[in-house]
Amino acid sequence: MPATLTLPRADGALAPYTLSGRTPIAPPAHPRFDRIAYSAAHVVADPLAAVDPWLEAAVDWDATIAYRMRLWKMGLGVAEAMDTAQRGMGLDWPTSLELIRRSLDAARDVPGALVASGCGTDHLAPEAARGVDDVIRAYEEQMEAIERLGGKLIVMASRALARVAQGPADYERVYDRVLSQARQPVILHWLGDMFDPALAGYWGSADADAAMETALGVIAAHPGKVDGIKISLLDKTKEIAMRRRLPASGGPDGKGVRMYTGDDFNYAELIDGDGAGTSANHGRSDALLGIFDAIAPAASAALVELAAGRSARFHEILAPTVPLSRHIFQAPTRFYKTGVVFMAWLNGHQSHFTMVGGQQSTRSLVHLAELFRLADAAALIEQPERAMRRMQHLLALHGVSG
């Protein structure tokens, strides 16, 4: 008999909810993709550390690396120390560098494991930056540290640069310096202000089309140093328009600069692509997504189907995950990490629902209850009995019984 529990609704009323009984999605044993797919992975906090959670980051390293091993086993790459890992939102630069080191070490034991690591300026407080030279030095410091470990760079958007830049020319100067020094092609990172309000006006303009022109100019000046660009604007038309204009040569294999979708609302359509454009890289997106952390089994299974030419089955698997993703990433979008960690706890990939910075408190019980329903609808409740017990514990902590 399917299990039932009492969940709050959006209007605050309580109502019974019965699990669907759907068979959980199982990832393929030996996945093979024809897209590059990175999951921006979360970190598992250490709930027993004697720290002040709002001020200090305490990480359970064993559980954090075990989660990455799970992603690699499913064929997904790991985009390390990104905003999904609460970079700059609880996870500081020294802890991020240790995370990168440990992840790279673990990846060496996994054939084919992909890791790309976030390189930013977050050790430089935006208000302490006096000009773009300070931003360049901050980028160079992190670049040198990550590349010394053998890491591939994701050049993250910089709050300090957004604060001090006077216009597009300042962005061009910073990125010209960074790209000219990179040891291997990097992934650029354009994060919209819905993810981080401090990044408003990035690339020197509040107008997305004007900002895109600047970013495309930077890429065109260094096509051999850019693997691709991840954009997270939650606007598929902007991504497609930019994808069409990426260089058809350059990139890591000479076949063009890739678009890595960061659109957690429209990822299925963008990854499948439309085949339009003058080059293969113009007609489809690869992926670097925070939602792939929460929906990893479905993402892996769907990408295998797409590689086999079964586009309809690809969409059939991913379609139920889209309402879940839109819910996790609803405004304020920057709080999406709470939903990602909640899914990991619900499915038994960590023993607790606590987060670096105490950010488990950023979403309401009503929000988490709806997330539970949507995860069930997407066949992403991996062990229903355990998930039921954990949801009941969470409800009880909030004064809901039955």
Short mmCIF file of C-alpha atoms in Angstrom, two decimals:
data_model
loop_
_atom_site.label_atom_id
_atom_site.label_comp_id
_atom_site.label_asym_id
_atom_site.label_seq_id
_atom_site.Cartn_x
_atom_site.Cartn_y
_atom_site.Cartn_z
CA MET A 1 0.00 0.00 0.00
CA PRO A 2 1.52 3.42 -0.95
CA ALA A 3 2.59 5.53 2.03
CA THR A 4 0.75 8.69 3.04
CA LEU A 5 1.79 11.67 5.12
CA THR A 6 0.39 15.10 5.91
CA LEU A 7 1.95 18.00 4.03
CA PRO A 8 1.27 21.74 4.13
CA ARG A 9 -0.10 23.41 1.00
CA ALA A 10 0.63 26.87 -0.36
CA ASP A 11 -2.41 28.27 1.50
CA GLY A 12 -1.06 26.96 4.80
CA ALA A 13 -3.63 24.19 5.13
CA LEU A 14 -2.59 20.61 5.81
CA ALA A 15 -3.57 17.82 3.44
CA PRO A 16 -2.71 14.14 3.04
CA TYR A 17 -0.27 13.20 0.32
CA THR A 18 0.21 9.64 -0.92
CA LEU A 19 3.40 8.67 -2.68
CA SER A 20 2.87 7.77 -6.32
CA GLY A 21 4.63 4.43 -6.09
CA ARG A 22 6.55 5.20 -9.28
CA THR A 23 9.72 3.20 -9.83
CA PRO A 24 12.71 5.49 -9.20
CA ILE A 25 14.83 6.31 -12.22
CA ALA A 26 17.96 4.18 -12.31
CA PRO A 27 21.02 5.62 -14.06
CA PRO A 28 22.71 3.45 -16.70
CA ALA A 29 25.55 1.22 -15.52
CA HIS A 30 27.99 2.39 -18.22
CA PRO A 31 26.78 5.78 -19.46
CA ARG A 32 28.04 7.24 -22.72
CA PHE A 33 27.08 10.76 -23.78
CA ASP A 34 27.55 12.88 -26.89
CA ARG A 35 27.35 16.07 -24.84
CA ILE A 36 29.68 17.32 -22.14
CA ALA A 37 27.61 17.53 -18.97
CA TYR A 38 28.92 19.07 -15.78
CA SER A 39 26.97 19.04 -12.54
CA ALA A 40 27.74 21.95 -10.26
CA ALA A 41 27.97 19.93 -7.05
CA HIS A 42 27.00 20.94 -3.52
CA VAL A 43 29.13 20.52 -0.41
CA VAL A 44 28.05 18.50 2.62
CA ALA A 45 28.38 20.49 5.83
CA ASP A 46 29.81 19.00 9.01
CA PRO A 47 26.98 19.41 11.56
CA LEU A 48 29.19 18.32 14.49
CA ALA A 49 31.90 20.94 14.00
CA ALA A 50 32.21 23.45 16.84
CA VAL A 51 31.96 26.53 14.64
CA ASP A 52 29.63 29.49 14.23
CA PRO A 53 27.86 28.40 11.00
CA TRP A 54 27.16 31.93 9.76
CA LEU A 55 30.83 32.83 10.08
CA GLU A 56 32.85 29.67 9.43
CA ALA A 57 32.63 26.87 6.88
CA ALA A 58 32.88 23.31 8.20
CA VAL A 59 32.77 20.60 5.52
CA ASP A 60 32.28 16.86 5.85
CA TRP A 61 34.99 15.97 3.37
CA ASP A 62 34.24 12.25 3.15
CA ALA A 63 30.55 12.77 2.38
CA THR A 64 31.34 15.62 -0.03
CA ILE A 65 33.79 13.55 -2.07
CA ALA A 66 31.50 10.51 -1.96
CA TYR A 67 28.82 12.62 -3.62
CA ARG A 68 31.22 13.53 -6.41
CA MET A 69 32.10 9.87 -6.90
CA ARG A 70 28.38 9.25 -7.39
CA LEU A 71 28.18 11.92 -10.09
CA TRP A 72 31.24 10.60 -11.93
CA LYS A 73 29.82 7.08 -11.85
CA MET A 74 26.77 8.43 -13.66
CA GLY A 75 28.95 9.97 -16.37
CA LEU A 76 28.56 13.54 -15.18
CA GLY A 77 31.49 15.89 -14.78
CA VAL A 78 31.88 17.97 -11.65
CA ALA A 79 31.97 21.75 -11.82
CA GLU A 80 33.77 22.29 -8.56
CA ALA A 81 33.55 25.12 -6.03
CA MET A 82 30.83 26.98 -7.91
CA ASP A 83 27.79 28.79 -6.55
CA THR A 84 26.00 25.45 -6.01
CA ALA A 85 28.76 24.69 -3.49
CA GLN A 86 27.82 28.02 -1.84
CA ARG A 87 30.93 29.70 -3.17
CA GLY A 88 30.93 33.23 -1.79
CA MET A 89 27.74 32.38 0.14
CA GLY A 90 29.22 30.45 3.05
CA LEU A 91 32.19 28.78 1.35
CA ASP A 92 35.30 30.97 1.43
CA TRP A 93 38.33 30.81 -0.86
CA PRO A 94 40.65 28.76 1.42
CA THR A 95 37.95 26.12 1.89
CA SER A 96 37.14 26.25 -1.83
CA LEU A 97 40.78 25.58 -2.71
CA GLU A 98 40.86 22.62 -0.33
CA LEU A 99 37.66 21.34 -1.95
CA ILE A 100 39.22 21.66 -5.39
CA ARG A 101 42.37 19.85 -4.24
CA ARG A 102 40.41 16.96 -2.77
CA SER A 103 38.13 16.68 -5.79
CA LEU A 104 41.04 16.62 -8.22
CA ASP A 105 42.79 13.98 -6.11
CA ALA A 106 39.66 11.80 -6.08
CA ALA A 107 39.12 12.21 -9.83
CA ARG A 108 42.51 10.69 -10.59
CA ASP A 109 41.16 7.35 -9.40
CA VAL A 110 38.11 7.50 -11.72
CA PRO A 111 38.78 6.86 -15.43
CA GLY A 112 37.31 9.62 -17.56
CA ALA A 113 36.22 11.79 -14.62
CA LEU A 114 35.83 15.43 -15.59
CA VAL A 115 36.53 18.28 -13.16
CA ALA A 116 36.52 21.99 -13.89
CA SER A 117 37.14 24.32 -10.97
CA GLY A 118 35.79 27.73 -10.12
CA CYS A 119 38.38 30.51 -10.26
CA GLY A 120 37.17 33.83 -8.95
CA THR A 121 38.07 36.87 -6.88
CA ASP A 122 36.06 36.11 -3.76
CA HIS A 123 39.03 36.50 -1.40
CA LEU A 124 38.96 40.17 -2.41
CA ALA A 125 36.04 41.92 -0.74
CA PRO A 126 34.26 43.97 -3.42
CA GLU A 127 34.43 47.09 -1.27
CA ALA A 128 38.21 46.62 -0.89
CA ALA A 129 38.83 46.67 -4.64
CA ARG A 130 40.22 50.04 -5.72
CA GLY A 131 40.29 49.31 -9.43
CA VAL A 132 40.61 46.66 -12.12
CA ASP A 133 44.26 46.00 -11.29
CA ASP A 134 43.15 44.65 -7.92
CA VAL A 135 40.67 42.38 -9.70
CA ILE A 136 43.34 41.12 -12.10
CA ARG A 137 45.68 40.30 -9.23
CA ALA A 138 42.90 38.47 -7.41
CA TYR A 139 42.09 36.35 -10.48
CA GLU A 140 45.78 35.62 -11.02
CA GLU A 141 46.21 34.44 -7.44
CA GLN A 142 43.40 31.91 -7.74
CA MET A 143 44.44 30.87 -11.26
CA GLU A 144 47.95 30.08 -10.08
CA ALA A 145 46.70 28.08 -7.10
CA ILE A 146 44.26 25.96 -9.13
CA GLU A 147 46.58 25.41 -12.08
CA ARG A 148 49.36 24.35 -9.69
CA LEU A 149 47.04 21.49 -8.70
CA GLY A 150 46.51 20.58 -12.36
CA GLY A 151 43.01 22.01 -12.47
CA LYS A 152 41.01 23.26 -15.44
CA LEU A 153 39.51 26.72 -14.84
CA ILE A 154 36.00 28.02 -14.81
CA VAL A 155 36.55 31.78 -14.72
CA MET A 156 33.73 32.86 -12.46
CA ALA A 157 32.00 36.21 -12.64
CA SER A 158 33.54 38.65 -10.16
CA ARG A 159 31.57 40.76 -7.70
CA ALA A 160 34.60 43.00 -7.31
CA LEU A 161 34.81 43.57 -11.07
CA ALA A 162 31.10 44.36 -11.25
CA ARG A 163 31.67 46.96 -8.52
CA VAL A 164 34.73 48.76 -9.92
CA ALA A 165 34.34 48.46 -13.70
CA GLN A 166 33.47 51.69 -15.44
CA GLY A 167 32.31 50.08 -18.66
CA PRO A 168 32.94 47.29 -21.21
CA ALA A 169 36.59 48.27 -21.70
CA ASP A 170 37.40 47.33 -18.11
CA TYR A 171 35.93 43.87 -18.63
CA GLU A 172 37.87 43.48 -21.87
CA ARG A 173 41.09 44.41 -20.08
CA VAL A 174 40.57 41.98 -17.21
CA TYR A 175 39.54 39.03 -19.36
CA ASP A 176 42.30 39.68 -21.91
CA ARG A 177 44.84 39.42 -19.10
CA VAL A 178 43.27 36.33 -17.56
CA LEU A 179 42.81 34.43 -20.83
CA SER A 180 46.25 35.26 -22.17
CA GLN A 181 47.79 33.56 -19.11
CA ALA A 182 45.58 30.47 -18.89
CA ARG A 183 47.48 27.19 -19.36
CA GLN A 184 44.53 25.44 -21.05
CA PRO A 185 41.16 26.54 -22.46
CA VAL A 186 38.84 27.83 -19.76
CA ILE A 187 35.09 27.96 -19.31
CA LEU A 188 33.77 31.48 -18.88
CA HIS A 189 30.91 32.11 -16.47
CA TRP A 190 28.11 34.64 -16.92
CA LEU A 191 25.77 34.52 -13.96
CA GLY A 192 22.68 36.69 -14.04
CA ASP A 193 21.69 38.93 -11.17
CA MET A 194 18.77 36.64 -10.33
CA PHE A 195 21.45 34.27 -9.02
CA ASP A 196 23.59 37.00 -7.45
CA PRO A 197 22.32 40.59 -7.23
CA ALA A 198 25.93 41.82 -6.85
CA LEU A 199 26.54 40.84 -10.50
CA ALA A 200 23.98 43.23 -11.97
CA GLY A 201 25.30 44.97 -15.09
CA TYR A 202 28.00 42.40 -15.75
CA TRP A 203 30.07 42.86 -18.90
CA GLY A 204 29.55 46.61 -18.49
CA SER A 205 25.87 47.01 -19.27
CA ALA A 206 22.47 46.40 -17.71
CA ASP A 207 21.22 45.59 -21.22
CA ALA A 208 21.73 41.87 -21.85
CA ASP A 209 22.23 42.32 -25.60
CA ALA A 210 24.93 44.93 -25.09
CA ALA A 211 26.57 42.79 -22.43
CA MET A 212 26.52 39.84 -24.84
CA GLU A 213 28.39 41.89 -27.44
CA THR A 214 31.20 42.50 -24.97
CA ALA A 215 31.38 38.85 -23.93
CA LEU A 216 31.41 37.70 -27.57
CA GLY A 217 34.18 40.17 -28.32
CA VAL A 218 36.30 38.77 -25.49
CA ILE A 219 35.77 35.22 -26.79
CA ALA A 220 36.49 36.19 -30.41
CA ALA A 221 39.79 37.72 -29.33
CA HIS A 222 40.87 34.46 -27.61
CA PRO A 223 39.05 31.52 -29.27
CA GLY A 224 41.87 29.09 -28.57
CA LYS A 225 41.80 29.91 -24.85
CA VAL A 226 38.05 29.47 -24.36
CA ASP A 227 36.54 25.99 -24.05
CA GLY A 228 33.08 27.49 -23.75
CA ILE A 229 30.86 29.86 -21.85
CA LYS A 230 28.25 29.01 -19.26
CA ILE A 231 25.41 31.51 -19.15
CA SER A 232 22.74 31.49 -16.48
CA LEU A 233 20.20 34.13 -17.48
CA LEU A 234 17.11 31.86 -17.41
CA ASP A 235 16.27 33.18 -20.89
CA LYS A 236 16.61 30.58 -23.62
CA THR A 237 16.36 33.15 -26.42
CA LYS A 238 19.47 34.92 -25.16
CA GLU A 239 21.37 31.65 -24.91
CA ILE A 240 20.39 30.55 -28.42
CA ALA A 241 21.26 33.95 -29.88
CA MET A 242 24.70 33.85 -28.27
CA ARG A 243 25.26 30.20 -29.19
CA ARG A 244 24.72 31.01 -32.87
CA ARG A 245 27.56 33.53 -32.73
CA LEU A 246 30.27 31.56 -30.94
CA PRO A 247 33.47 30.96 -32.94
CA ALA A 248 33.25 27.84 -35.11
CA SER A 249 36.95 27.23 -34.56
CA GLY A 250 39.03 27.30 -31.40
CA GLY A 251 37.83 25.68 -28.23
CA PRO A 252 39.65 22.71 -26.69
CA ASP A 253 39.47 20.54 -29.84
CA GLY A 254 39.54 23.18 -32.57
CA LYS A 255 35.87 22.51 -33.40
CA GLY A 256 34.49 25.64 -31.86
CA VAL A 257 33.70 27.30 -28.56
CA ARG A 258 30.92 25.53 -26.69
CA MET A 259 27.80 26.91 -25.09
CA TYR A 260 27.35 25.34 -21.66
CA THR A 261 23.76 25.90 -20.70
CA GLY A 262 23.21 27.12 -17.19
CA ASP A 263 19.48 27.55 -17.80
CA ASP A 264 17.80 25.55 -15.04
CA PHE A 265 14.38 26.28 -16.58
CA ASN A 266 14.91 25.23 -20.23
CA TYR A 267 17.83 22.79 -20.13
CA ALA A 268 16.19 19.90 -22.00
CA GLU A 269 15.33 21.97 -25.05
CA LEU A 270 18.71 23.69 -25.09
CA ILE A 271 20.76 20.51 -24.73
CA ASP A 272 18.80 18.73 -27.44
CA GLY A 273 19.21 21.78 -29.64
CA ASP A 274 17.73 22.68 -32.97
CA GLY A 275 20.62 21.86 -35.29
CA ALA A 276 20.56 25.37 -36.75
CA GLY A 277 23.58 27.48 -37.50
CA THR A 278 26.67 27.22 -39.64
CA SER A 279 28.61 24.95 -37.25
CA ALA A 280 27.76 22.05 -34.95
CA ASN A 281 28.44 24.15 -31.86
CA HIS A 282 25.76 26.62 -32.99
CA GLY A 283 22.94 24.10 -32.94
CA ARG A 284 23.06 22.63 -29.45
CA SER A 285 24.28 23.28 -25.92
CA ASP A 286 26.42 21.24 -23.61
CA ALA A 287 25.59 21.58 -19.91
CA LEU A 288 26.91 23.02 -16.67
CA LEU A 289 23.93 22.95 -14.36
CA GLY A 290 23.17 23.14 -10.67
CA ILE A 291 19.98 21.16 -11.17
CA PHE A 292 21.98 18.15 -12.38
CA ASP A 293 23.08 17.70 -8.76
CA ALA A 294 19.46 17.14 -7.71
CA ILE A 295 18.30 15.16 -10.77
CA ALA A 296 21.51 13.26 -11.56
CA PRO A 297 19.92 9.84 -12.24
CA ALA A 298 17.42 11.35 -14.68
CA ALA A 299 20.07 13.53 -16.33
CA SER A 300 22.35 10.54 -16.88
CA ALA A 301 19.59 8.30 -18.22
CA ALA A 302 18.30 11.02 -20.54
CA LEU A 303 21.73 11.90 -21.94
CA VAL A 304 22.34 8.25 -22.79
CA GLU A 305 19.07 8.23 -24.75
CA LEU A 306 20.02 11.42 -26.58
CA ALA A 307 23.41 9.98 -27.55
CA ALA A 308 21.61 6.95 -28.98
CA GLY A 309 19.45 9.19 -31.17
CA ARG A 310 16.29 8.74 -29.09
CA SER A 311 15.39 12.38 -28.60
CA ALA A 312 11.75 11.66 -27.69
CA ARG A 313 12.81 9.40 -24.83
CA PHE A 314 15.33 12.04 -23.70
CA HIS A 315 12.51 14.55 -23.34
CA GLU A 316 10.18 11.99 -21.78
CA ILE A 317 12.66 11.40 -18.95
CA LEU A 318 13.50 15.05 -18.37
CA ALA A 319 10.02 16.57 -18.78
CA PRO A 320 8.87 15.74 -15.20
CA THR A 321 12.11 17.19 -13.80
CA VAL A 322 11.44 20.64 -15.23
CA PRO A 323 8.64 21.60 -12.78
CA LEU A 324 10.90 20.38 -9.98
CA SER A 325 13.79 22.51 -11.24
CA ARG A 326 11.62 25.58 -11.72
CA HIS A 327 10.44 25.18 -8.14
CA ILE A 328 13.95 24.73 -6.72
CA PHE A 329 15.15 27.78 -8.65
CA GLN A 330 12.14 30.01 -8.02
CA ALA A 331 12.81 33.55 -6.79
CA PRO A 332 14.82 34.40 -4.79
CA THR A 333 16.82 32.16 -7.13
CA ARG A 334 20.02 32.44 -5.08
CA PHE A 335 18.39 30.23 -2.42
CA TYR A 336 18.19 27.24 -4.80
CA LYS A 337 21.04 25.50 -2.98
CA THR A 338 18.67 24.66 -0.14
CA GLY A 339 16.51 22.56 -2.46
CA VAL A 340 19.56 20.79 -3.89
CA VAL A 341 20.80 19.81 -0.43
CA PHE A 342 17.29 18.84 0.66
CA MET A 343 17.12 16.37 -2.24
CA ALA A 344 20.50 14.88 -1.30
CA TRP A 345 19.33 14.43 2.31
CA LEU A 346 15.94 13.06 1.31
CA ASN A 347 17.60 10.45 -0.89
CA GLY A 348 20.11 9.36 1.72
CA HIS A 349 23.27 10.86 0.23
CA GLN A 350 23.97 12.71 3.47
CA SER A 351 22.83 12.03 7.00
CA HIS A 352 21.48 15.48 7.86
CA PHE A 353 19.81 18.56 6.44
CA THR A 354 22.23 21.26 7.51
CA MET A 355 24.20 23.55 5.24
CA VAL A 356 27.27 25.73 5.26
CA GLY A 357 26.20 29.15 6.46
CA GLY A 358 23.02 27.74 8.00
CA GLN A 359 21.29 28.16 4.64
CA GLN A 360 18.90 25.28 5.22
CA SER A 361 16.70 28.01 6.68
CA THR A 362 16.33 29.96 3.43
CA ARG A 363 13.29 28.02 2.20
CA SER A 364 9.99 27.45 4.00
CA LEU A 365 8.41 24.16 5.00
CA VAL A 366 5.70 24.84 2.40
CA HIS A 367 8.39 25.16 -0.28
CA LEU A 368 10.07 21.91 0.79
CA ALA A 369 6.76 20.06 0.93
CA GLU A 370 6.02 21.00 -2.68
CA LEU A 371 9.56 19.98 -3.61
CA PHE A 372 8.84 16.55 -2.08
CA ARG A 373 5.69 16.20 -4.22
CA LEU A 374 7.49 17.25 -7.40
CA ALA A 375 10.43 14.92 -6.75
CA ASP A 376 7.95 12.07 -6.37
CA ALA A 377 6.26 13.04 -9.64
CA ALA A 378 9.65 13.01 -11.39
CA ALA A 379 10.51 9.51 -10.05
CA LEU A 380 13.44 10.98 -8.14
CA ILE A 381 12.61 9.63 -4.67
CA GLU A 382 15.22 6.89 -4.64
CA GLN A 383 14.26 5.08 -1.41
CA PRO A 384 10.64 5.96 -0.58
CA GLU A 385 10.56 4.54 2.95
CA ARG A 386 13.62 6.48 4.04
CA ALA A 387 12.39 9.63 2.31
CA MET A 388 9.05 9.32 4.11
CA ARG A 389 10.78 8.98 7.49
CA ARG A 390 12.98 11.97 6.85
CA MET A 391 10.10 14.10 5.65
CA GLN A 392 8.13 13.15 8.77
CA HIS A 393 11.07 14.21 10.96
CA LEU A 394 11.24 17.58 9.20
CA LEU A 395 7.49 18.06 9.58
CA ALA A 396 7.67 17.24 13.27
CA LEU A 397 10.42 19.82 13.79
CA HIS A 398 8.01 22.37 12.35
CA GLY A 399 5.14 21.29 14.56
CA VAL A 400 3.31 19.19 11.98
CA SER A 401 2.33 15.66 12.96
CA GLY A 402 0.25 12.91 11.37
#
